[in-house]
C-alpha positions as a printed NumPy array, in Angstrom:
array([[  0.   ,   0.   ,   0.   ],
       [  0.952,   3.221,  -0.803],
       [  1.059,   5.8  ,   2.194],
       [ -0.91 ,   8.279,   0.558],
       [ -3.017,   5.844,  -0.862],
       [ -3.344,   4.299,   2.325],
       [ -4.02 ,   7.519,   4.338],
       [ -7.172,   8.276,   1.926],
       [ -8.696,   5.023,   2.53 ],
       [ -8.359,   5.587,   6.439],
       [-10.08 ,   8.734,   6.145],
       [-12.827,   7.336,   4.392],
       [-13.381,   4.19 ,   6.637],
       [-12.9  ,   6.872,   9.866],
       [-16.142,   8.411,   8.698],
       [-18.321,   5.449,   9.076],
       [-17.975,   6.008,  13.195],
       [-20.322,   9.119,  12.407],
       [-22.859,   7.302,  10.886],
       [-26.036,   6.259,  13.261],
       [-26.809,   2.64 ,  14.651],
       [-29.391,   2.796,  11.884],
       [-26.657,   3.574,   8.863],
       [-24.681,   0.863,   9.922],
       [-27.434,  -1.974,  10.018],
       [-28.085,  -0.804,   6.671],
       [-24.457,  -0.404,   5.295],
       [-24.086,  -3.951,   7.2  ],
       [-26.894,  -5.142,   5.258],
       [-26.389,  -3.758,   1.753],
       [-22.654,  -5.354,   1.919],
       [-24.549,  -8.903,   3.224],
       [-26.505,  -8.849,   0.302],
       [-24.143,  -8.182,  -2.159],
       [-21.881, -11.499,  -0.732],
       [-24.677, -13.667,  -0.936],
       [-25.339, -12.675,  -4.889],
       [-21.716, -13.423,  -5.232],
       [-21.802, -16.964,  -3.318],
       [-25.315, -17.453,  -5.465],
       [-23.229, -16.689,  -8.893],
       [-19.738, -18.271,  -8.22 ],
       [-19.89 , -21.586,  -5.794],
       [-21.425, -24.227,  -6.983],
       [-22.056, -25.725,  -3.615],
       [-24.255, -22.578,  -2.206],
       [-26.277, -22.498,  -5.191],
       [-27.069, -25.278,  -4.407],
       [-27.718, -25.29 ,  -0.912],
       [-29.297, -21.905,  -1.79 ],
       [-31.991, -23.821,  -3.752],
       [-32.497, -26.405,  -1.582],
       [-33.652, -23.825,   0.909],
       [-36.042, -22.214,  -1.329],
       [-33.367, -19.257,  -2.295],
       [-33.047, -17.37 ,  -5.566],
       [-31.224, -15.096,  -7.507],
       [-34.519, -13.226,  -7.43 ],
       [-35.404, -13.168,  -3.512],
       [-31.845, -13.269,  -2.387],
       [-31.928,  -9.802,  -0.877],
       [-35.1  , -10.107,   0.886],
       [-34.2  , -13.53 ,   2.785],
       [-33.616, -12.9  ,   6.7  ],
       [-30.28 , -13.892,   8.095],
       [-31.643, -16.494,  10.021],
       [-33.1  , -17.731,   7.352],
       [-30.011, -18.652,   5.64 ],
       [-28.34 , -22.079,   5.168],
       [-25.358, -22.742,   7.089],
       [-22.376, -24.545,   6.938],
       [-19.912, -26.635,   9.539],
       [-15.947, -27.486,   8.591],
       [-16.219, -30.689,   8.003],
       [-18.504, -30.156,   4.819],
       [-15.781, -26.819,   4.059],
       [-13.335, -29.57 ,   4.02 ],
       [-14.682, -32.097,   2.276],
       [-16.328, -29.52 ,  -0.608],
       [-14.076, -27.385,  -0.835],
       [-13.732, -26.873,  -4.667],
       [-17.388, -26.182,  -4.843],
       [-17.544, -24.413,  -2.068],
       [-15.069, -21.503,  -3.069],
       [-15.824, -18.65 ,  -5.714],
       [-12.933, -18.88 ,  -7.881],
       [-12.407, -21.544, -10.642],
       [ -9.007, -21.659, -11.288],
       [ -7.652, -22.765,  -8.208],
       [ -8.516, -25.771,  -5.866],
       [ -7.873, -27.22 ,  -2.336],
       [ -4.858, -29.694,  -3.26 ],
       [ -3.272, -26.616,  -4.839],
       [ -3.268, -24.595,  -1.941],
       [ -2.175, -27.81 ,   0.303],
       [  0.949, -27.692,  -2.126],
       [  2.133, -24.616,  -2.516],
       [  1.706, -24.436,   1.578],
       [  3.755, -27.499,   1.863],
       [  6.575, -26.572,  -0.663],
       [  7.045, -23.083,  -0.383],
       [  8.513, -21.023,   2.488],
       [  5.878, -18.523,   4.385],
       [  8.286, -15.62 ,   2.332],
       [  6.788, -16.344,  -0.922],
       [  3.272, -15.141,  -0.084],
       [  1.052, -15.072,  -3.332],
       [ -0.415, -17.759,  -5.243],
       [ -0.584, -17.69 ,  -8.826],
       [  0.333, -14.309,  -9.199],
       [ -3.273, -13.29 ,  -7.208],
       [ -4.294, -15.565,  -4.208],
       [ -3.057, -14.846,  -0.413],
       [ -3.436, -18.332,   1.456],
       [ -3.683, -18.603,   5.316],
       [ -4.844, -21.553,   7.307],
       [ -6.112, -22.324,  10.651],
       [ -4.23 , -24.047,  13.466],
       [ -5.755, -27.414,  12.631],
       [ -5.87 , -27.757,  16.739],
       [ -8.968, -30.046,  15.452],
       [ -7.935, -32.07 ,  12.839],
       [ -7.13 , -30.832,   9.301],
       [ -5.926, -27.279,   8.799],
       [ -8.871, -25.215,   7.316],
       [ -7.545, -22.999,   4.591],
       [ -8.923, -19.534,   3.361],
       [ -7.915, -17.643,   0.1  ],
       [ -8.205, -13.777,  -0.815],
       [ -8.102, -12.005,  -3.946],
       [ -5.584,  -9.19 ,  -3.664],
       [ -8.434,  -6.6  ,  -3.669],
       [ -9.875,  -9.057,  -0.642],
       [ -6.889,  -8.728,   1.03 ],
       [ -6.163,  -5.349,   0.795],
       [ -9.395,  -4.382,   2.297],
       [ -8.547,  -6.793,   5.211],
       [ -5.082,  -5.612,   5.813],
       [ -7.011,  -1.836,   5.848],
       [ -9.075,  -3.273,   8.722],
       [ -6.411,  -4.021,  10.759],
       [ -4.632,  -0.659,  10.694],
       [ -7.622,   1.51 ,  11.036],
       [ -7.866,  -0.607,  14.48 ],
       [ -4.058,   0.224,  15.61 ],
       [ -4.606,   3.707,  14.227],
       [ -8.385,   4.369,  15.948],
       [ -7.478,   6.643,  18.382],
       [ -4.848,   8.742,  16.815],
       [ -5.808,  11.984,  15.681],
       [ -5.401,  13.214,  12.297],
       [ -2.045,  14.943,  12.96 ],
       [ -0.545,  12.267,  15.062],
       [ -1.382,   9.666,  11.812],
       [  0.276,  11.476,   9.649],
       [  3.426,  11.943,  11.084],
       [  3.549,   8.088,  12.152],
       [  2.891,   6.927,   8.815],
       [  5.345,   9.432,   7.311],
       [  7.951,   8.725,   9.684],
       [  7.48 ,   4.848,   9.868],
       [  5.867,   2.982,  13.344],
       [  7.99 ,   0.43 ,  15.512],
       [  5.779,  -2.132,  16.093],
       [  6.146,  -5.51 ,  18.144],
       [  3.645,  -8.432,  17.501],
       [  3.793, -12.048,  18.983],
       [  3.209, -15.178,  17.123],
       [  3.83 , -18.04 ,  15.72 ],
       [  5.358, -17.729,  12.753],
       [  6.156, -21.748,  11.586],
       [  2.67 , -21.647,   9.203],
       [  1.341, -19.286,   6.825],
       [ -1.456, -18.043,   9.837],
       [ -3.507, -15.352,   9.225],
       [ -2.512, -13.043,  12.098],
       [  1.486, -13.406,  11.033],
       [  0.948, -13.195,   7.513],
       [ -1.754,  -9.58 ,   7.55 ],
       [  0.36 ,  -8.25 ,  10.293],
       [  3.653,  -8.596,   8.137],
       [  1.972,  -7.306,   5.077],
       [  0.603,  -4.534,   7.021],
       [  4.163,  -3.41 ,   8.794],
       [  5.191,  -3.293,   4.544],
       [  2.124,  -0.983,   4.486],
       [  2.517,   1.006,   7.049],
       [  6.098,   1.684,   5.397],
       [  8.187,  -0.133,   8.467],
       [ 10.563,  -2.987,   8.19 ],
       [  9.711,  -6.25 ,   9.627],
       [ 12.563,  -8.293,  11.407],
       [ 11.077, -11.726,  12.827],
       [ 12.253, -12.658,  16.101],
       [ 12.619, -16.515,  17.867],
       [ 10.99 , -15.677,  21.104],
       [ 13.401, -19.141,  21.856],
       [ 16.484, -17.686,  20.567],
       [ 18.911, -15.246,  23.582],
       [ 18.29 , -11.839,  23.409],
       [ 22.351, -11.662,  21.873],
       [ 21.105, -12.977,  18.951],
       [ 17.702, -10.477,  18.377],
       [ 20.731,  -7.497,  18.64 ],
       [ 22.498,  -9.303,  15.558],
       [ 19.791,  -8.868,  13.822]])
C-alpha cells in the first residue's frame, strides 16, 4: 500500500464512526446482500444449498439472516472446490504450494493470499483472498491500531514509519502473522522476525 493511498482510505473508513446505529445496520446489510449474490453466482455448492432452501437469484436480498443455510468445517473440508468462488484454483493446490514453499513467498498464482487455521482439530482449514480481498482486510487491521490517533498524530507516524512488536507463531502461513507482516510493509516499516526461543544476543544481531 501506498502511504498516501493508504491515508485516503483511512479517512474514508474513519467516517463510518459518524454514521447512526441505523446507517450501519443498513451499510451492514447492503454489503450482506451483495456477498450472498456473489456466493449465489460463483460456488457451486451454495447455489445449491441456496436452492435447496427455497433461495433465488430473485429473492436473495429479501431472505432474513436467520433464514439462511449454514455450513460446519467438516462439509468446508470435504467440498471445498465447490464451495469456493474462484475456478481456477482448488484445495490440493493450496495444500501444495503451503507445503513446498517457504511462508516468504506469499502469493499464489500471481493473485491468491493463502492462510490456514491451526488445525488444533484435525485438518488445517484454509482460506484464500483475492488481492483486492486482502487489501481491504489488511485496511481493517490498521484503522484498528490507528483508531485513536488523531489526524495529525497519523500522519506523522505513517510518514515517519511505526515500531511495532507483535507475537506469534510464525512456523505456518497463519492469518494473524501473515496480515500483520503485510501490514508493517504498508505502514512503510521494516519487519525483522524474532525466535521468542532464541537469547536476546542474537535479536541485537539482527
Amino acid at each position: 500500500m501506498a502511504v498516501i493511498k493508504l491515508f485516503h482510505e483511512l479517512l474514508l473508513l474513519r467516517k463510518n464512526q459518524w454514521k447512526s446505529k441505523k446507517q450501519i445496520k443498513e451499510l451492514q446489510n447492503v454489503k450482506l446482500k451483495e456477498l450472498l449474490v456473489v456466493a449465489y453466482r460463483n460456488s457451486a455448492y451454495y447455489k445449491e444449498l441456496f436452492h435447496q432452501a427455497g433461495i433465488t437469484e430473485q429473492n436473495i436480498k429479501n431472505v432474513a439472516l436467520s433464514d439462511l443455510p449454514t455450513i460446519d468445517k467438516t462439509t468446508l473440508l470435504e467440498r471445498f472446490d465447490e464451495v469456493i468462488t474462484v475456478s481456477d484454483l482448488t484445495q490440493e493446490e493450496m495444500r501444495a504450494f503451503d507445503k513446498e514453499e517457504t511462508i516468504s513467498k506469499k502469493i499464489l498464482k500471481d493473485n491468491y493470499h493463502i492462510v490456514h487455521s491451526s488445525g488444533s482439530t484435525g485438518m488445517p482449514s484454509y482460506f484464500l483472498y483475492d488481492e483486492a480481498a486482502w487489501h481491504q482486510m489488511l485496511l481493517g487491521i490498521i484503522r484498528g491500531a490507528l483508531w485513536n490517533m488523531s489526524l495529525p498524530q497519523m500522519i506523522k507516524l505513517l510518514i515517519k514509519g511505526p515500531r511495532i512488536a507483535y507475537l506469534a507463531a510464525t512456523d505456518g502461513r497463519y492469518g494473524g502473522v501473515m496480515a500483520v507482516s503485510d501490514g508493517i510493509e504498508g505502514l512503510n516499516a521494516k519487519e525483522i522476525q524474532l525466535d521468542i526461543n532464541q537469547p536476546t544476543k542474537e535479536w541485537i544481531k539482527k
